[in-house]
Every structure is written in C-alpha cells, then in structure tokens.
Amino acid sequence: MVAVEPSRREFERLRRNVEHNRLDNVTVVRAALSDRDGFAELHIADVEHAGQNTLGRFMYPGVCEVGREAVKSLRLDRAVEELGLTRVDVIKMDIEGAEVSALRGAGLVLQRYRPVLLLEAAEQALAAQGASVSEMFELLAAFDYYVFEFDPVSGEPVPCKWSGGGEARNLVAVPGERREV
C-alpha cells in the first residue's frame, strides 16, 4: 500500500501513525499528485481544517490559510514506476480539486493496471484549479471508465447522473470491463 501526502504537517502525522500501528506494508511518499513532475505551491489550512490543504483555493468558507509550502509534484505514473509496483488495484483520491491533474498524470497506470478509483468530485474545488467535473468525466470516459455515485437511500452505487454544481460527491470509477459494481 502506498499513501501520498504533500503537506509536511500531515505527512509527519501520517508517518507517525503508520509507525505506531506497525503498518510495515505501507510506504509513505511526500508529494502532491499532479500531471507533471516538479514542484507546486501547497496552501496549508489551519489545524481545524487540516484535511483541506490545496494547490488551488480553499473550497469551504471559514478555512484559514496558515502558510504555504513548496512541495514536490509527481505524476502517479512516475510514482508507480519509481516504487516498482507491479499491481495497482485501487486508488483513493481526496485531493481538494487536484483530481483532474492527478488523473492526467496517471494515464499509463489507468491503461495498464485498470484500478478502481474512489474520488471526490467538487465543482468549486476543481474550478479553483482550472478544471471541472465534466472534464473529469470526459477524462475517465477516454480511459473507458464508468462513474458511479452512492444512492442516498440505499447507499448502493448507481450510475452517476451529474447535473453540475452542488455539493461534493464521493464517486467510484470502474474500468469498462468491470463495470458491474
């Protein structure tokens, strides 16, 4: 298992938890997933909103920026190669609007390994980084992925019928050959 976290503060918390729980099967990488290898500027949220650090603007009102960090940016394709992974079964992304950029940097992984994707889609967060939900769906469709959301009553995955805007939604994207969830 690989966990990727760009923020120094959250990376240290993650690393300590991995060590404390003796999770010898977890590799922790300090980087921001992106469509390019290099560096990016990460906006650091106050401690109360620690999970909302972003490469764009903060999505929710009341989140205060307490600083910025230059962080390594890394394509998922490159991370998988550098780590020598021979399988990628599931990818979970909750990266505050950087999902489209991360997916652009994961083309080889999506084609070769065909992982199931757990994503958050939030129009406002994506827009803060020059992307959109429709762009995310087009990108996934280009890789022959089908997108499901969770039915609010049953909790079961159902085909996503995004109508734009609104709240953030948790989605599951599956390769076409596995689309019966």
mmCIF file with all atom_site columns, C-alpha atoms in Angstrom, residues 46-150:
data_model
loop_
_atom_site.group_PDB
_atom_site.id
_atom_site.type_symbol
_atom_site.label_atom_id
_atom_site.label_alt_id
_atom_site.label_comp_id
_atom_site.label_asym_id
_atom_site.label_entity_id
_atom_site.label_seq_id
_atom_site.pdbx_PDB_ins_code
_atom_site.Cartn_x
_atom_site.Cartn_y
_atom_site.Cartn_z
_atom_site.occupancy
_atom_site.B_iso_or_equiv
_atom_site.pdbx_formal_charge
_atom_site.auth_seq_id
_atom_site.auth_comp_id
_atom_site.auth_asym_id
_atom_site.auth_atom_id
_atom_site.pdbx_PDB_model_num
ATOM 1   C CA . ASP A 1 46  ? -5.458  25.842 9.774   1.00 0.00 ? 46  ASP A CA 1
ATOM 2   C CA . VAL A 1 47  ? -5.217  22.778 12.026  1.00 0.00 ? 47  VAL A CA 1
ATOM 3   C CA . GLU A 1 48  ? -9.000  22.562 12.445  1.00 0.00 ? 48  GLU A CA 1
ATOM 4   C CA . HIS A 1 49  ? -9.267  22.064 8.657   1.00 0.00 ? 49  HIS A CA 1
ATOM 5   C CA . ALA A 1 50  ? -6.051  20.079 8.181   1.00 0.00 ? 50  ALA A CA 1
ATOM 6   C CA . GLY A 1 51  ? -7.556  17.787 5.532   1.00 0.00 ? 51  GLY A CA 1
ATOM 7   C CA . GLN A 1 52  ? -8.283  20.706 3.237   1.00 0.00 ? 52  GLN A CA 1
ATOM 8   C CA . ASN A 1 53  ? -4.804  21.755 2.148   1.00 0.00 ? 53  ASN A CA 1
ATOM 9   C CA . THR A 1 54  ? -4.936  22.542 -1.557  1.00 0.00 ? 54  THR A CA 1
ATOM 10  C CA . LEU A 1 55  ? -2.941  23.510 -4.615  1.00 0.00 ? 55  LEU A CA 1
ATOM 11  C CA . GLY A 1 56  ? -5.799  25.883 -5.509  1.00 0.00 ? 56  GLY A CA 1
ATOM 12  C CA . ARG A 1 57  ? -8.186  27.955 -3.412  1.00 0.00 ? 57  ARG A CA 1
ATOM 13  C CA . PHE A 1 58  ? -9.951  26.649 -0.320  1.00 0.00 ? 58  PHE A CA 1
ATOM 14  C CA . MET A 1 59  ? -13.364 25.311 -1.157  1.00 0.00 ? 59  MET A CA 1
ATOM 15  C CA . TYR A 1 60  ? -15.246 25.908 2.079   1.00 0.00 ? 60  TYR A CA 1
ATOM 16  C CA . PRO A 1 61  ? -15.856 29.201 3.918   1.00 0.00 ? 61  PRO A CA 1
ATOM 17  C CA . GLY A 1 62  ? -14.111 29.553 7.240   1.00 0.00 ? 62  GLY A CA 1
ATOM 18  C CA . VAL A 1 63  ? -10.943 27.714 6.216   1.00 0.00 ? 63  VAL A CA 1
ATOM 19  C CA . CYS A 1 64  ? -7.975  29.927 7.022   1.00 0.00 ? 64  CYS A CA 1
ATOM 20  C CA . GLU A 1 65  ? -4.614  29.684 5.318   1.00 0.00 ? 65  GLU A CA 1
ATOM 21  C CA . VAL A 1 66  ? -1.770  29.458 7.832   1.00 0.00 ? 66  VAL A CA 1
ATOM 22  C CA . GLY A 1 67  ? 1.021   29.196 5.296   1.00 0.00 ? 67  GLY A CA 1
ATOM 23  C CA . ARG A 1 68  ? 2.293   27.873 2.008   1.00 0.00 ? 68  ARG A CA 1
ATOM 24  C CA . GLU A 1 69  ? 4.816   25.168 1.229   1.00 0.00 ? 69  GLU A CA 1
ATOM 25  C CA . ALA A 1 70  ? 6.769   24.377 -1.889  1.00 0.00 ? 70  ALA A CA 1
ATOM 26  C CA . VAL A 1 71  ? 6.082   20.668 -2.366  1.00 0.00 ? 71  VAL A CA 1
ATOM 27  C CA . LYS A 1 72  ? 7.297   18.042 -4.787  1.00 0.00 ? 72  LYS A CA 1
ATOM 28  C CA . SER A 1 73  ? 4.741   17.298 -7.502  1.00 0.00 ? 73  SER A CA 1
ATOM 29  C CA . LEU A 1 74  ? 4.737   13.851 -9.005  1.00 0.00 ? 74  LEU A CA 1
ATOM 30  C CA . ARG A 1 75  ? 2.842   12.043 -11.746 1.00 0.00 ? 75  ARG A CA 1
ATOM 31  C CA . LEU A 1 76  ? 1.227   8.856  -10.472 1.00 0.00 ? 76  LEU A CA 1
ATOM 32  C CA . ASP A 1 77  ? 2.767   7.065  -13.466 1.00 0.00 ? 77  ASP A CA 1
ATOM 33  C CA . ARG A 1 78  ? 6.215   8.034  -12.255 1.00 0.00 ? 78  ARG A CA 1
ATOM 34  C CA . ALA A 1 79  ? 5.494   7.181  -8.611  1.00 0.00 ? 79  ALA A CA 1
ATOM 35  C CA . VAL A 1 80  ? 4.343   3.672  -9.587  1.00 0.00 ? 80  VAL A CA 1
ATOM 36  C CA . GLU A 1 81  ? 7.450   3.220  -11.724 1.00 0.00 ? 81  GLU A CA 1
ATOM 37  C CA . GLU A 1 82  ? 9.856   4.511  -9.042  1.00 0.00 ? 82  GLU A CA 1
ATOM 38  C CA . LEU A 1 83  ? 8.249   2.298  -6.392  1.00 0.00 ? 83  LEU A CA 1
ATOM 39  C CA . GLY A 1 84  ? 8.479   -0.723 -8.687  1.00 0.00 ? 84  GLY A CA 1
ATOM 40  C CA . LEU A 1 85  ? 4.810   -1.594 -8.268  1.00 0.00 ? 85  LEU A CA 1
ATOM 41  C CA . THR A 1 86  ? 3.551   -4.499 -10.334 1.00 0.00 ? 86  THR A CA 1
ATOM 42  C CA . ARG A 1 87  ? -0.115  -4.047 -9.350  1.00 0.00 ? 87  ARG A CA 1
ATOM 43  C CA . VAL A 1 88  ? -2.399  -1.146 -8.646  1.00 0.00 ? 88  VAL A CA 1
ATOM 44  C CA . ASP A 1 89  ? -5.850  -2.357 -7.618  1.00 0.00 ? 89  ASP A CA 1
ATOM 45  C CA . VAL A 1 90  ? -7.482  0.693  -6.018  1.00 0.00 ? 90  VAL A CA 1
ATOM 46  C CA . ILE A 1 91  ? -6.679  4.385  -5.960  1.00 0.00 ? 91  ILE A CA 1
ATOM 47  C CA . LYS A 1 92  ? -8.407  6.650  -3.456  1.00 0.00 ? 92  LYS A CA 1
ATOM 48  C CA . MET A 1 93  ? -8.096  10.371 -4.101  1.00 0.00 ? 93  MET A CA 1
ATOM 49  C CA . ASP A 1 94  ? -9.327  13.121 -1.834  1.00 0.00 ? 94  ASP A CA 1
ATOM 50  C CA . ILE A 1 95  ? -7.076  15.880 -3.071  1.00 0.00 ? 95  ILE A CA 1
ATOM 51  C CA . GLU A 1 96  ? -9.184  19.018 -2.868  1.00 0.00 ? 96  GLU A CA 1
ATOM 52  C CA . GLY A 1 97  ? -9.664  19.769 -6.559  1.00 0.00 ? 97  GLY A CA 1
ATOM 53  C CA . ALA A 1 98  ? -6.437  18.318 -7.980  1.00 0.00 ? 98  ALA A CA 1
ATOM 54  C CA . GLU A 1 99  ? -8.185  15.148 -9.168  1.00 0.00 ? 99  GLU A CA 1
ATOM 55  C CA . VAL A 1 100 ? -8.149  16.050 -12.883 1.00 0.00 ? 100 VAL A CA 1
ATOM 56  C CA . SER A 1 101 ? -4.477  16.976 -12.772 1.00 0.00 ? 101 SER A CA 1
ATOM 57  C CA . ALA A 1 102 ? -3.648  13.742 -10.921 1.00 0.00 ? 102 ALA A CA 1
ATOM 58  C CA . LEU A 1 103 ? -5.636  11.671 -13.417 1.00 0.00 ? 103 LEU A CA 1
ATOM 59  C CA . ARG A 1 104 ? -3.788  13.324 -16.306 1.00 0.00 ? 104 ARG A CA 1
ATOM 60  C CA . GLY A 1 105 ? -0.561  12.161 -14.696 1.00 0.00 ? 105 GLY A CA 1
ATOM 61  C CA . ALA A 1 106 ? -1.877  8.603  -14.335 1.00 0.00 ? 106 ALA A CA 1
ATOM 62  C CA . GLY A 1 107 ? -2.569  7.612  -17.943 1.00 0.00 ? 107 GLY A CA 1
ATOM 63  C CA . LEU A 1 108 ? -0.225  4.640  -18.002 1.00 0.00 ? 108 LEU A CA 1
ATOM 64  C CA . VAL A 1 109 ? -1.491  3.382  -14.639 1.00 0.00 ? 109 VAL A CA 1
ATOM 65  C CA . LEU A 1 110 ? -5.114  3.654  -15.788 1.00 0.00 ? 110 LEU A CA 1
ATOM 66  C CA . GLN A 1 111 ? -4.357  1.829  -19.052 1.00 0.00 ? 111 GLN A CA 1
ATOM 67  C CA . ARG A 1 112 ? -2.046  -0.866 -17.697 1.00 0.00 ? 112 ARG A CA 1
ATOM 68  C CA . TYR A 1 113 ? -3.412  -1.701 -14.238 1.00 0.00 ? 113 TYR A CA 1
ATOM 69  C CA . ARG A 1 114 ? -7.085  -0.670 -14.572 1.00 0.00 ? 114 ARG A CA 1
ATOM 70  C CA . PRO A 1 115 ? -7.602  0.172  -10.879 1.00 0.00 ? 115 PRO A CA 1
ATOM 71  C CA . VAL A 1 116 ? -10.921 1.028  -9.308  1.00 0.00 ? 116 VAL A CA 1
ATOM 72  C CA . LEU A 1 117 ? -10.929 4.733  -8.411  1.00 0.00 ? 117 LEU A CA 1
ATOM 73  C CA . LEU A 1 118 ? -12.524 6.292  -5.343  1.00 0.00 ? 118 LEU A CA 1
ATOM 74  C CA . LEU A 1 119 ? -12.803 10.019 -5.962  1.00 0.00 ? 119 LEU A CA 1
ATOM 75  C CA . GLU A 1 120 ? -14.349 13.121 -4.569  1.00 0.00 ? 120 GLU A CA 1
ATOM 76  C CA . ALA A 1 121 ? -15.872 15.482 -7.116  1.00 0.00 ? 121 ALA A CA 1
ATOM 77  C CA . ALA A 1 122 ? -16.486 19.069 -6.097  1.00 0.00 ? 122 ALA A CA 1
ATOM 78  C CA . GLU A 1 123 ? -17.096 21.573 -8.884  1.00 0.00 ? 123 GLU A CA 1
ATOM 79  C CA . GLN A 1 124 ? -15.877 24.519 -6.806  1.00 0.00 ? 124 GLN A CA 1
ATOM 80  C CA . ALA A 1 125 ? -12.611 22.803 -5.789  1.00 0.00 ? 125 ALA A CA 1
ATOM 81  C CA . LEU A 1 126 ? -11.925 21.635 -9.353  1.00 0.00 ? 126 LEU A CA 1
ATOM 82  C CA . ALA A 1 127 ? -12.676 25.119 -10.732 1.00 0.00 ? 127 ALA A CA 1
ATOM 83  C CA . ALA A 1 128 ? -10.146 26.601 -8.290  1.00 0.00 ? 128 ALA A CA 1
ATOM 84  C CA . GLN A 1 129 ? -7.529  24.581 -10.169 1.00 0.00 ? 129 GLN A CA 1
ATOM 85  C CA . GLY A 1 130 ? -8.778  25.265 -13.688 1.00 0.00 ? 130 GLY A CA 1
ATOM 86  C CA . ALA A 1 131 ? -10.751 22.030 -14.099 1.00 0.00 ? 131 ALA A CA 1
ATOM 87  C CA . SER A 1 132 ? -14.349 20.829 -13.903 1.00 0.00 ? 132 SER A CA 1
ATOM 88  C CA . VAL A 1 133 ? -16.411 17.761 -13.119 1.00 0.00 ? 133 VAL A CA 1
ATOM 89  C CA . SER A 1 134 ? -17.353 17.401 -16.793 1.00 0.00 ? 134 SER A CA 1
ATOM 90  C CA . GLU A 1 135 ? -13.638 17.435 -17.669 1.00 0.00 ? 135 GLU A CA 1
ATOM 91  C CA . MET A 1 136 ? -13.051 14.717 -15.045 1.00 0.00 ? 136 MET A CA 1
ATOM 92  C CA . PHE A 1 137 ? -15.846 12.600 -16.535 1.00 0.00 ? 137 PHE A CA 1
ATOM 93  C CA . GLU A 1 138 ? -14.516 13.102 -20.090 1.00 0.00 ? 138 GLU A CA 1
ATOM 94  C CA . LEU A 1 139 ? -11.040 12.054 -18.997 1.00 0.00 ? 139 LEU A CA 1
ATOM 95  C CA . LEU A 1 140 ? -12.374 8.947  -17.266 1.00 0.00 ? 140 LEU A CA 1
ATOM 96  C CA . ALA A 1 141 ? -14.509 8.071  -20.296 1.00 0.00 ? 141 ALA A CA 1
ATOM 97  C CA . ALA A 1 142 ? -11.433 8.381  -22.537 1.00 0.00 ? 142 ALA A CA 1
ATOM 98  C CA . PHE A 1 143 ? -9.853  5.609  -20.435 1.00 0.00 ? 143 PHE A CA 1
ATOM 99  C CA . ASP A 1 144 ? -13.098 3.562  -20.628 1.00 0.00 ? 144 ASP A CA 1
ATOM 100 C CA . TYR A 1 145 ? -14.109 4.138  -17.016 1.00 0.00 ? 145 TYR A CA 1
ATOM 101 C CA . TYR A 1 146 ? -17.701 4.269  -15.803 1.00 0.00 ? 146 TYR A CA 1
ATOM 102 C CA . VAL A 1 147 ? -18.620 6.562  -12.921 1.00 0.00 ? 147 VAL A CA 1
ATOM 103 C CA . PHE A 1 148 ? -20.979 5.653  -10.096 1.00 0.00 ? 148 PHE A CA 1
ATOM 104 C CA . GLU A 1 149 ? -22.247 7.608  -7.118  1.00 0.00 ? 149 GLU A CA 1
ATOM 105 C CA . PHE A 1 150 ? -23.876 6.345  -3.960  1.00 0.00 ? 150 PHE A CA 1
#
